[in-house]
Short mmCIF file of C-alpha atoms and ligand atoms in Angstrom, two decimals:
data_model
loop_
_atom_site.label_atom_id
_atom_site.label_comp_id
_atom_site.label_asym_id
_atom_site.label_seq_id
_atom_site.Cartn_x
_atom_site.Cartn_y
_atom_site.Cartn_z
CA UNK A 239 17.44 76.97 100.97
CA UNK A 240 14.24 78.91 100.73
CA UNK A 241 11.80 78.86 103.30
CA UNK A 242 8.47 80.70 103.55
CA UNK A 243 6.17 80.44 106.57
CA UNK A 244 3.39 77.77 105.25
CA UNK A 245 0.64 79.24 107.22
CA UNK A 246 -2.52 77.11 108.46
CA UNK A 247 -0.92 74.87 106.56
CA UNK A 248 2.17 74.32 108.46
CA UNK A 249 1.70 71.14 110.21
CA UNK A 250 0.60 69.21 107.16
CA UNK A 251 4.02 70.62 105.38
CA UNK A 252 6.07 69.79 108.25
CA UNK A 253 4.67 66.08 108.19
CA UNK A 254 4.70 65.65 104.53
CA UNK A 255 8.06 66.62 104.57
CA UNK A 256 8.76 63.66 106.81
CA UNK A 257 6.64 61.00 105.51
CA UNK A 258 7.74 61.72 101.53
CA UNK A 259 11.49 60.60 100.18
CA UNK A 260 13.46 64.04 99.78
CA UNK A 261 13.23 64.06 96.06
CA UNK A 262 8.98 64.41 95.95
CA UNK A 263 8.89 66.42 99.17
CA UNK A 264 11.30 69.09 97.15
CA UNK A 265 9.69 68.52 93.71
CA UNK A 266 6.24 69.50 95.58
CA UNK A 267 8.28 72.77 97.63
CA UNK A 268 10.73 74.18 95.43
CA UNK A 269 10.51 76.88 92.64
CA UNK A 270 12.35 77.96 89.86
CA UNK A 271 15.80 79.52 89.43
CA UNK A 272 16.82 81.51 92.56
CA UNK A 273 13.09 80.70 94.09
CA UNK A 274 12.59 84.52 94.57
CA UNK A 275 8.91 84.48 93.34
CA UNK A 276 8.22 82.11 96.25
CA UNK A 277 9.07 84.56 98.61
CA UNK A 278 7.45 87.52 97.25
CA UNK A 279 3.93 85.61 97.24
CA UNK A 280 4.31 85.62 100.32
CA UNK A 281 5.65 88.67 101.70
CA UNK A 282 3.07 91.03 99.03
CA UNK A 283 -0.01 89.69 101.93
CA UNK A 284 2.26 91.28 104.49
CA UNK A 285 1.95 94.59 103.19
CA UNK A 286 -1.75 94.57 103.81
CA UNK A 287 -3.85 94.58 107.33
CA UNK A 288 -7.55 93.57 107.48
CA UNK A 289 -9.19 96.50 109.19
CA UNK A 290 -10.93 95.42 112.00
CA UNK A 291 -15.11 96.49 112.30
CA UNK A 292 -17.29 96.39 115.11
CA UNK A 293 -21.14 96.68 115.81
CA UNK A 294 -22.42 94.11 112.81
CA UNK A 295 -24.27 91.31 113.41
CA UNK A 296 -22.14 88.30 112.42
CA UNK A 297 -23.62 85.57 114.59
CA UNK A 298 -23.83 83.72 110.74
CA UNK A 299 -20.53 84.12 108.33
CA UNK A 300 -21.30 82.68 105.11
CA UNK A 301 -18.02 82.26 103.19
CA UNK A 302 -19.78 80.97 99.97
CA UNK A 303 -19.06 82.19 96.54
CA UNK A 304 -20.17 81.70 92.71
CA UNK A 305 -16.75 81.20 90.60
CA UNK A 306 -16.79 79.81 86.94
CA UNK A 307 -20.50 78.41 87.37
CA UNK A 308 -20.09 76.61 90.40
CA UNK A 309 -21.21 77.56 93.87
CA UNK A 310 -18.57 76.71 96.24
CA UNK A 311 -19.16 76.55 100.38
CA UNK A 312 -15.64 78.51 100.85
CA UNK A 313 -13.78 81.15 98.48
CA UNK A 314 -11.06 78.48 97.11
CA UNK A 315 -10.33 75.30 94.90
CA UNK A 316 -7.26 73.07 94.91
CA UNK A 317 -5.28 74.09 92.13
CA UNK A 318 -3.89 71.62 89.52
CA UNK A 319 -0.78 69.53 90.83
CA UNK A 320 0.80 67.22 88.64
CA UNK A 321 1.90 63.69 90.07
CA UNK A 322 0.07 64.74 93.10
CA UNK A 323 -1.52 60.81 92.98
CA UNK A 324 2.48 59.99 93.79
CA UNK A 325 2.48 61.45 97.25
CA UNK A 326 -0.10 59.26 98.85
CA UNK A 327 -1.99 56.43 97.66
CA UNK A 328 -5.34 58.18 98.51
CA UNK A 329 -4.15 59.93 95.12
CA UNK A 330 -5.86 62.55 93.53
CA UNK A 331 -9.49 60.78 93.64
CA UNK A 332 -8.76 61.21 97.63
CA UNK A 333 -8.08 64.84 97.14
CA UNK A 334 -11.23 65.12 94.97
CA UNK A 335 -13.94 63.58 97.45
CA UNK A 336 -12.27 65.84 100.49
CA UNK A 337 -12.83 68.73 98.06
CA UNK A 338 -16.58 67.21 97.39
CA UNK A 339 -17.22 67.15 100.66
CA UNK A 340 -16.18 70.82 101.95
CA UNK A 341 -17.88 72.12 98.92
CA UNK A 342 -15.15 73.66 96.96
CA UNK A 343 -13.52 73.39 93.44
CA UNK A 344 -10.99 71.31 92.14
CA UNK A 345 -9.11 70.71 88.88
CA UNK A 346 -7.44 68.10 88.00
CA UNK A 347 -4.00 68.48 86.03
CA UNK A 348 -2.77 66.92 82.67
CA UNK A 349 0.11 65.19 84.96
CA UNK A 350 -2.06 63.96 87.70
CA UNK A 351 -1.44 60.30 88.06
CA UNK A 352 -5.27 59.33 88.45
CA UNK A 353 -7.07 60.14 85.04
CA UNK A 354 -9.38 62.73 84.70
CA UNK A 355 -12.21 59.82 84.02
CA UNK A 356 -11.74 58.50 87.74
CA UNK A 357 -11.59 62.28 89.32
CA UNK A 358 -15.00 63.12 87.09
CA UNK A 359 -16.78 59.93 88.46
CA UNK A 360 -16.19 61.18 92.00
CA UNK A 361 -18.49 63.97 91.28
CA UNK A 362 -18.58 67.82 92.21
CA UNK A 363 -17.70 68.69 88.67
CA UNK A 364 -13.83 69.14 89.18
CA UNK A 365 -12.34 70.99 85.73
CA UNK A 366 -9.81 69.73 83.67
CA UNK A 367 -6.11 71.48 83.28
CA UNK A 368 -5.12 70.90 80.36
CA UNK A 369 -2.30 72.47 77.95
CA UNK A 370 -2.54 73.01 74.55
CA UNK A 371 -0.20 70.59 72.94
CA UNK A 372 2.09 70.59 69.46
CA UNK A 373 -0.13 68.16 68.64
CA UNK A 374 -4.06 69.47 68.01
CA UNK A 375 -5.35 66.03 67.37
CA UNK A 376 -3.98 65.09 71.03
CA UNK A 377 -5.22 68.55 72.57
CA UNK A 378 -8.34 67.53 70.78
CA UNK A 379 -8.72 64.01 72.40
CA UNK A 380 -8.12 65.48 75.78
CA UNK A 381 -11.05 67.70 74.89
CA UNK A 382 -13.27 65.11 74.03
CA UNK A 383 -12.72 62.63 77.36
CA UNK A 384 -13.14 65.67 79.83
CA UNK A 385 -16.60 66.43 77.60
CA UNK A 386 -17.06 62.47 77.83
CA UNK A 387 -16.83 62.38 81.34
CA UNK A 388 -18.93 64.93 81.67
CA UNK A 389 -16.04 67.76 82.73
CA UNK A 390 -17.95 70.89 81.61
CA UNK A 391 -14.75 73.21 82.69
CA UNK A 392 -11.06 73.02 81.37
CA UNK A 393 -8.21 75.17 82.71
CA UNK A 394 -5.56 75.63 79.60
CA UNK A 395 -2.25 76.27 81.12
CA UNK A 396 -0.32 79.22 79.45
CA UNK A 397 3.07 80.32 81.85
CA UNK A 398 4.65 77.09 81.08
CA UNK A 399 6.21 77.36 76.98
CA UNK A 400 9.59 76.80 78.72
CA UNK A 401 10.75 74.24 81.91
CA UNK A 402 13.37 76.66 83.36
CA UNK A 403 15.22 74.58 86.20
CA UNK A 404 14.16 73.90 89.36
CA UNK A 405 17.81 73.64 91.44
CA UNK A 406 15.68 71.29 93.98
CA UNK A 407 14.88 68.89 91.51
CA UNK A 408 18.11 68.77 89.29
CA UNK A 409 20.06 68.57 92.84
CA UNK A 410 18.02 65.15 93.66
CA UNK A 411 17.97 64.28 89.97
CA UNK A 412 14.00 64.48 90.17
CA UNK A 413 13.73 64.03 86.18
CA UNK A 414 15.56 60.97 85.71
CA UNK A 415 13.57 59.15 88.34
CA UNK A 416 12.48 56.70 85.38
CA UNK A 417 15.86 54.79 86.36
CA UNK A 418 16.52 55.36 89.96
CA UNK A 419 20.30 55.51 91.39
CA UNK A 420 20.92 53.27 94.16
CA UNK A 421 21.26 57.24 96.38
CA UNK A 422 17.53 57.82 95.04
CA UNK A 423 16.75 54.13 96.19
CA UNK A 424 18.36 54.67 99.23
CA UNK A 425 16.09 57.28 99.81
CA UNK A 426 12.98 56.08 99.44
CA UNK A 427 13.32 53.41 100.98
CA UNK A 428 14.38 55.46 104.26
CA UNK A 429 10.32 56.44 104.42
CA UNK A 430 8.92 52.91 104.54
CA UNK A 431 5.23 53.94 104.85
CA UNK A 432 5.32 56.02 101.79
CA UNK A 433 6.97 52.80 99.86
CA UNK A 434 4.22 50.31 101.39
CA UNK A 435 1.63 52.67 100.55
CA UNK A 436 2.86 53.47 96.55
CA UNK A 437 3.55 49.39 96.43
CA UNK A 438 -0.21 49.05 97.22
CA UNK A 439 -0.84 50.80 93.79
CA UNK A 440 0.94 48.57 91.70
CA UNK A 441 3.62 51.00 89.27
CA UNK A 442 1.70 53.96 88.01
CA UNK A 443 1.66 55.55 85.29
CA UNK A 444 0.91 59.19 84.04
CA UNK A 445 -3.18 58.45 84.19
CA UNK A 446 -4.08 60.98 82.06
CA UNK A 447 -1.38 60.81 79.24
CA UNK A 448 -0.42 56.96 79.22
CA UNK A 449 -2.29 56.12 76.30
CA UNK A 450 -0.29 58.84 74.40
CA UNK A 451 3.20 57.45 74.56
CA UNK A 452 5.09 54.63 74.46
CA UNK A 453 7.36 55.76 76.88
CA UNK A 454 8.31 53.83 80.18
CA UNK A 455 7.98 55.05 83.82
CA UNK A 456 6.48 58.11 85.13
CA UNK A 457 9.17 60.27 84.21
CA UNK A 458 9.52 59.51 81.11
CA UNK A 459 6.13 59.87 79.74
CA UNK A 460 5.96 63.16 81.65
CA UNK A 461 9.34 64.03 79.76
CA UNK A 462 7.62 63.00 76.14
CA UNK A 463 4.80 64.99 77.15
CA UNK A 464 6.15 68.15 78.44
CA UNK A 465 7.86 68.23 75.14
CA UNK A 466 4.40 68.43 73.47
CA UNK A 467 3.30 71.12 75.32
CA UNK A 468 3.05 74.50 72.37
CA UNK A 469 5.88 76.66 72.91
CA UNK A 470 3.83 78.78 69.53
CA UNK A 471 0.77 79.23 71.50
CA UNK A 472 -0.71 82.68 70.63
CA UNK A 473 -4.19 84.30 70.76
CA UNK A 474 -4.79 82.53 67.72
CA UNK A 475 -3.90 78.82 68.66
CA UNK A 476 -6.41 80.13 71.87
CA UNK A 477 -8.90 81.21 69.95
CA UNK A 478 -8.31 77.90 68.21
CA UNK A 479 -9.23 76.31 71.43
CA UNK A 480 -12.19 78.26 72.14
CA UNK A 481 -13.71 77.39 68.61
CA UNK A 482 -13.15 73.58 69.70
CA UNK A 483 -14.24 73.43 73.42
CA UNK A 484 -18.18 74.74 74.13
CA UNK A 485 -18.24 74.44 77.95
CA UNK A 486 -16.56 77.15 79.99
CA UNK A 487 -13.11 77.85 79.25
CA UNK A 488 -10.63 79.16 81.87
CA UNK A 489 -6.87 80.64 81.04
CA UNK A 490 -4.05 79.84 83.61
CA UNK A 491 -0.95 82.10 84.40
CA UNK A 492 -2.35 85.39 83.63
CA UNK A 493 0.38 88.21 85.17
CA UNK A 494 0.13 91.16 82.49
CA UNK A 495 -3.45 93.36 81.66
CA UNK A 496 -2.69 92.84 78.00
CA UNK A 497 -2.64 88.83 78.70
CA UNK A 498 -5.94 89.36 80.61
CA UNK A 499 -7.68 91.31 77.44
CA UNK A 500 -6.66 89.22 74.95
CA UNK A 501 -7.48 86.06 76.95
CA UNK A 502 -11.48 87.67 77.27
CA UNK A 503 -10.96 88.90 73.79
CA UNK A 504 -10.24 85.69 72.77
CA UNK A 505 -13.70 84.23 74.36
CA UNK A 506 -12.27 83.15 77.74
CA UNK A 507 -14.86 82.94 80.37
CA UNK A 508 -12.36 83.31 83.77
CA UNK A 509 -8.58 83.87 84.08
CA UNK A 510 -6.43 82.67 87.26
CA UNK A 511 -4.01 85.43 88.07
CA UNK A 512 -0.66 83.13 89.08
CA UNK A 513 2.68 82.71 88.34
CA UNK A 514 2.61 79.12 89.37
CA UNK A 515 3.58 78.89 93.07
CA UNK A 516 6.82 80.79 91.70
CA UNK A 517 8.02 77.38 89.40
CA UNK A 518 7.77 79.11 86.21
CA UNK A 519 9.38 82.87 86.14
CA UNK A 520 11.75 83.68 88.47
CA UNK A 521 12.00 86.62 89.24
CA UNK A 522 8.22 87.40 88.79
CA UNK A 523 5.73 89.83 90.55
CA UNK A 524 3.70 88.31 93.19
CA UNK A 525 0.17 88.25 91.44
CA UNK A 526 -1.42 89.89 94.53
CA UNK A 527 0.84 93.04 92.99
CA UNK A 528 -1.00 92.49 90.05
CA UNK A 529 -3.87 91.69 90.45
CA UNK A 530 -5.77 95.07 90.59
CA UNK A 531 -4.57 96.26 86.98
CA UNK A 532 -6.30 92.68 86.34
CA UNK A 533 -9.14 93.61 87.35
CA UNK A 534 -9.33 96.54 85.45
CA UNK A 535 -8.62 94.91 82.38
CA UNK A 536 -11.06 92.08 83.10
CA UNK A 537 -13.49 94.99 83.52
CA UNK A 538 -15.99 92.32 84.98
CA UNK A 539 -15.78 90.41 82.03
CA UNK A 540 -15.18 87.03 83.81
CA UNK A 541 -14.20 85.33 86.82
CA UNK A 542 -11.03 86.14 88.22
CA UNK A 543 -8.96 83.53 90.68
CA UNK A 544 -5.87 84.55 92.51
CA UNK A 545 -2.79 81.73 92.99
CA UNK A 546 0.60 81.29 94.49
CA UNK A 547 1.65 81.62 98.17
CA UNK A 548 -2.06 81.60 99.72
CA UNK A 549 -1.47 80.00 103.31
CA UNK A 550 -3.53 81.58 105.52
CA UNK A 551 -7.89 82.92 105.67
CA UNK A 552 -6.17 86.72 105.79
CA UNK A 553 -4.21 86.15 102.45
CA UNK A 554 -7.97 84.80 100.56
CA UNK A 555 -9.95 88.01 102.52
CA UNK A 556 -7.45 90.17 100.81
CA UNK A 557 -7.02 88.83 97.51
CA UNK A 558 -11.07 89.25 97.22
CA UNK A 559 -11.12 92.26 98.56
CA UNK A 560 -8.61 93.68 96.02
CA UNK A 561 -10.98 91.77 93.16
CA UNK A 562 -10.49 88.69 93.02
CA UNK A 563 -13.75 86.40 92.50
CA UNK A 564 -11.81 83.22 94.50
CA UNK A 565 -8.66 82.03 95.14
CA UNK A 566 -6.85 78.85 94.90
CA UNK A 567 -4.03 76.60 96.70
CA UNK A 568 -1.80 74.36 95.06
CA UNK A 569 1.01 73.38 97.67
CA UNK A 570 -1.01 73.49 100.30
CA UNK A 571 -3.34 70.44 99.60
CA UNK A 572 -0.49 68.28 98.15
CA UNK A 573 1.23 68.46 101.64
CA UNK A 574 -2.28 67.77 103.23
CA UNK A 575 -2.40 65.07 100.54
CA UNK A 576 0.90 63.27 101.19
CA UNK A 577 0.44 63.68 105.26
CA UNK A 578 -2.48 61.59 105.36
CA UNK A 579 -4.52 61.31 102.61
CA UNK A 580 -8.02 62.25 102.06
CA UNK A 581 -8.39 62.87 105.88
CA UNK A 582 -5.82 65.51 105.57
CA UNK A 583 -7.11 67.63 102.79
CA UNK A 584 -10.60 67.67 104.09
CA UNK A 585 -8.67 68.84 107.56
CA UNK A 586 -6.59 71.82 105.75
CA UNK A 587 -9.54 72.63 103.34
CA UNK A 588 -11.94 73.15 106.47
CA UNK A 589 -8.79 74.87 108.28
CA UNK A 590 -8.40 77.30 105.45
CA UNK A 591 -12.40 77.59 105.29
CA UNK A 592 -12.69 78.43 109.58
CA UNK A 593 -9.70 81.05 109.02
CA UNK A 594 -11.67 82.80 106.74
CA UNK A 595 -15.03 82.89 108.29
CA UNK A 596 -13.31 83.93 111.32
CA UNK A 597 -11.82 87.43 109.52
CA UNK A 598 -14.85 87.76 107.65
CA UNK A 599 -16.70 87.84 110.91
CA UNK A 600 -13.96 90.13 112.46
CA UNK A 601 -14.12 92.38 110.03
CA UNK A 602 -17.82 92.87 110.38
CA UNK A 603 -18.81 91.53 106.97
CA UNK A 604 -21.19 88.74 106.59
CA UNK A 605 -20.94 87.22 103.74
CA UNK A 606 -18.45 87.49 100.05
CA UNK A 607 -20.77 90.21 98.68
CA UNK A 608 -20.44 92.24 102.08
CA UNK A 609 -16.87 92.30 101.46
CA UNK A 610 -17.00 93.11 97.39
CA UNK A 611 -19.04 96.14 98.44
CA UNK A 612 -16.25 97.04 100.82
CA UNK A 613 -13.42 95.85 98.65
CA UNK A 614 -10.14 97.84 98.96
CA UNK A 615 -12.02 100.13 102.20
CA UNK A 616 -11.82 96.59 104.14
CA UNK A 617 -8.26 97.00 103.87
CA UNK A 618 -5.19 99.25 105.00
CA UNK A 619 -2.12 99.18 103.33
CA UNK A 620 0.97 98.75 105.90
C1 FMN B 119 3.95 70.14 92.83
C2 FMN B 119 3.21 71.08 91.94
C3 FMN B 119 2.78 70.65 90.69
C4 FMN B 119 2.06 71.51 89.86
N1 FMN B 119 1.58 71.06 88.66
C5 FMN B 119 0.83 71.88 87.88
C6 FMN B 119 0.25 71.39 86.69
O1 FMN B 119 0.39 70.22 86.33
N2 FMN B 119 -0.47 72.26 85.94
C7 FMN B 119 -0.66 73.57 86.30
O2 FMN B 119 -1.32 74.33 85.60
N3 FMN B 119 -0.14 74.04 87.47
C8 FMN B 119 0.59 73.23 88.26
N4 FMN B 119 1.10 73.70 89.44
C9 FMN B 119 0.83 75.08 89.85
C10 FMN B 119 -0.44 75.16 90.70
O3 FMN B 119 -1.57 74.89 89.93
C11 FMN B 119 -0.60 76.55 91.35
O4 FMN B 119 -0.55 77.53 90.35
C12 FMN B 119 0.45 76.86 92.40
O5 FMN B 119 0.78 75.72 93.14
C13 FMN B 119 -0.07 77.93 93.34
O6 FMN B 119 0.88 78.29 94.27
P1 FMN B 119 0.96 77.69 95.76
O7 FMN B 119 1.59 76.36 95.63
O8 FMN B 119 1.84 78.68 96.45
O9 FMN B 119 -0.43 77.65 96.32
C14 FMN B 119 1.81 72.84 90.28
C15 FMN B 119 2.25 73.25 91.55
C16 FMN B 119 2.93 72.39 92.37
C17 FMN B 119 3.36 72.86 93.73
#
């Protein structure tokens, strides 16, 4: 099985792969096919070292940045995680306030298990992932409750037109959790704390998309809803989207230059460069590969926010320096998430935060706009 080194992050994955029942600690781990593109997010930070400056003044390192009209105290948001709400009962309304509290952006996915209504009334203006669905008058809805409740930023999702299998999750038979076999049972109920603390919540449901199918268990309104998700989407059907939504509008899964100009083209105020944690394509580029012909084609158009293997301050240093306006972590705050709730996200966030203060301040730069003006000169290519 796969393993890449989780960074900063590495005691929150090692207890959140104790605490959660095998199937949910590999749904939240794993990666598509032969889980290739898992590795190579991580091993394309290798390649780069973080040249070391002396004789600044850094007694102050102020990490903040501006990224798709939101100041944020550290260079990163949590990235959208479906069913994250089903690792710990703190659910995804814990993972918001931690988030509120460090300063930095969240979003909060179509599959999240709290609704985006309960995330929004938090506060810290989290954005809204959403996917453009078969179904306009649905995609339209969505629209209207993240307006509603005052979301004035959705993420639409566009690397997912097919579910290619995740060996992790067919092995466990993740997808047909809606009617557990007595092995899946047995499992569970081998990590008491994580049954007590789900039996708190009473049986939940897909938060966001219950009241759009009749179907029972979360599994099975995540499998009526994945089928809804466009496999036809084109520039049009985005441009579609862009005539319906007014606030700011961010596209998801951006890997090619043409993508990235047709996504601006198309009235797109930010793209995130990711290939989702490697769960979609496998094998796929790492985006930190890609992500200076992205920037070209961006050609400072919009924001730009790099995903997918970001584990340590070095990896979010290095991503900005090669153009990147932020970055964001999806695994990494669902492990923090399941190993002890709020607590634990506001520990990894303000982990991840330190780590990069401390390279900023090591390589003599004081603040984000220090190292834009140094960009790829703060680096050296191993
Ligand atoms: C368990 C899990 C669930 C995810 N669910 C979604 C989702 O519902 N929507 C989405 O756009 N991305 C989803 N992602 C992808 C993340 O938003 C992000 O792109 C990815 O996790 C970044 O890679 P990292 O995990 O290496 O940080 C999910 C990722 C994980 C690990």
């Amino acid at each position: 099985m796969t393993r890449v080194d989780d960074g900063v992050f590495s005691g929150a994955a090692a207890s959140a792969r104790r605490r959660l029942p095998r199937l949910f600690a590999d749904y939240v781990d794993g990666g598509a096919h032969g889980e290739w593109t898992m590795v190579r997010n991580r091993e394309a930070f290798r390649e780069w070292g973080i040249v070391p400056r002396g004789l600044k003044n850094v007694e102050t390192v102020d990490a903040g940045v501006r990224c798709f009209g939101q100041e944020w105290a550290a260079p990163f948001m949590l990235a959208p995680v479906g069913f994250a709400g089903m690792l710990h009962p703190d659910r995804e309304v814990g993972a918001a306030r931690a988030a509120l509290r460090c300063g930095v952006g969240m979003a909060v996915s179509t599959f999240s298990i709290d609704p985006m209504e309960k995330v929004a009334k938090v506060g810290g203006a989290p954005l809204a992932q959403i996917y453009v669905f078969r179904d306009r008058g649905l995609t339209r809805d969505m629209l209207a409750r993240a307006a509603q409740c005052g979301i004035d930023g959705i993420i639409v999702t566009i690397d997912t037109a097919i579910t290619p299998v995740r060996e992790r999750d067919v092995r466990n038979g993740f997808r047909h959790l809606s009617r557990p076999t007595l092995i899946q049972m047995a499992g569970m109920m081998a990590h008491p704390r994580w049954c007590l603390g789900m039996a708190g919540r009473g049986t939940p449901t897909i938060g966001n998309l219950a009241a759009y199918t009749s179907a029972h268990g979360i599994m099975g309104q995540a499998k009526d809803m994945a089928a809804q998700i466009d496999p036809t989407l084109d520039r049009v059907g985005l441009e579609w989207l862009r005539s319906e939504w007014k606030g700011r509008l961010v596209v998801k899964g951006v890997m090619h230059p043409e993508d990235a100009r047709n996504v601006i083209a198309a009235g797109a105020d930010g793209v995130i460069v990711s290939n989702h944690g490697g769960r979609q394509m496998d094998p796929s580029p790492a985006t930190l590969d890609v992500l200076p012909q992205i920037v070209d084609a961006v050609e400072g158009r919009g924001d730009i926010v790099l995903d997918s293997g970001i584990r340590r301050g070095g990896d979010v240093v290095t991503a900005l320096a090669l153009g990147a306006t932020a970055v964001s972590i999806g695994r990494p705050w669902a492990w923090a998430l399941a190993a002890g709730g709020e607590t634990s996200v506001e520990k990894a966030i303000r982990a991840l935060s330190q780590e990069v203060v401390d390279i900023l301040g090591l390589a003599g730069l004081e603040d984000i706009a220090a190292l834009r003006r140094r960009g790829p000169q703060a680096l050296w290519k191993l």
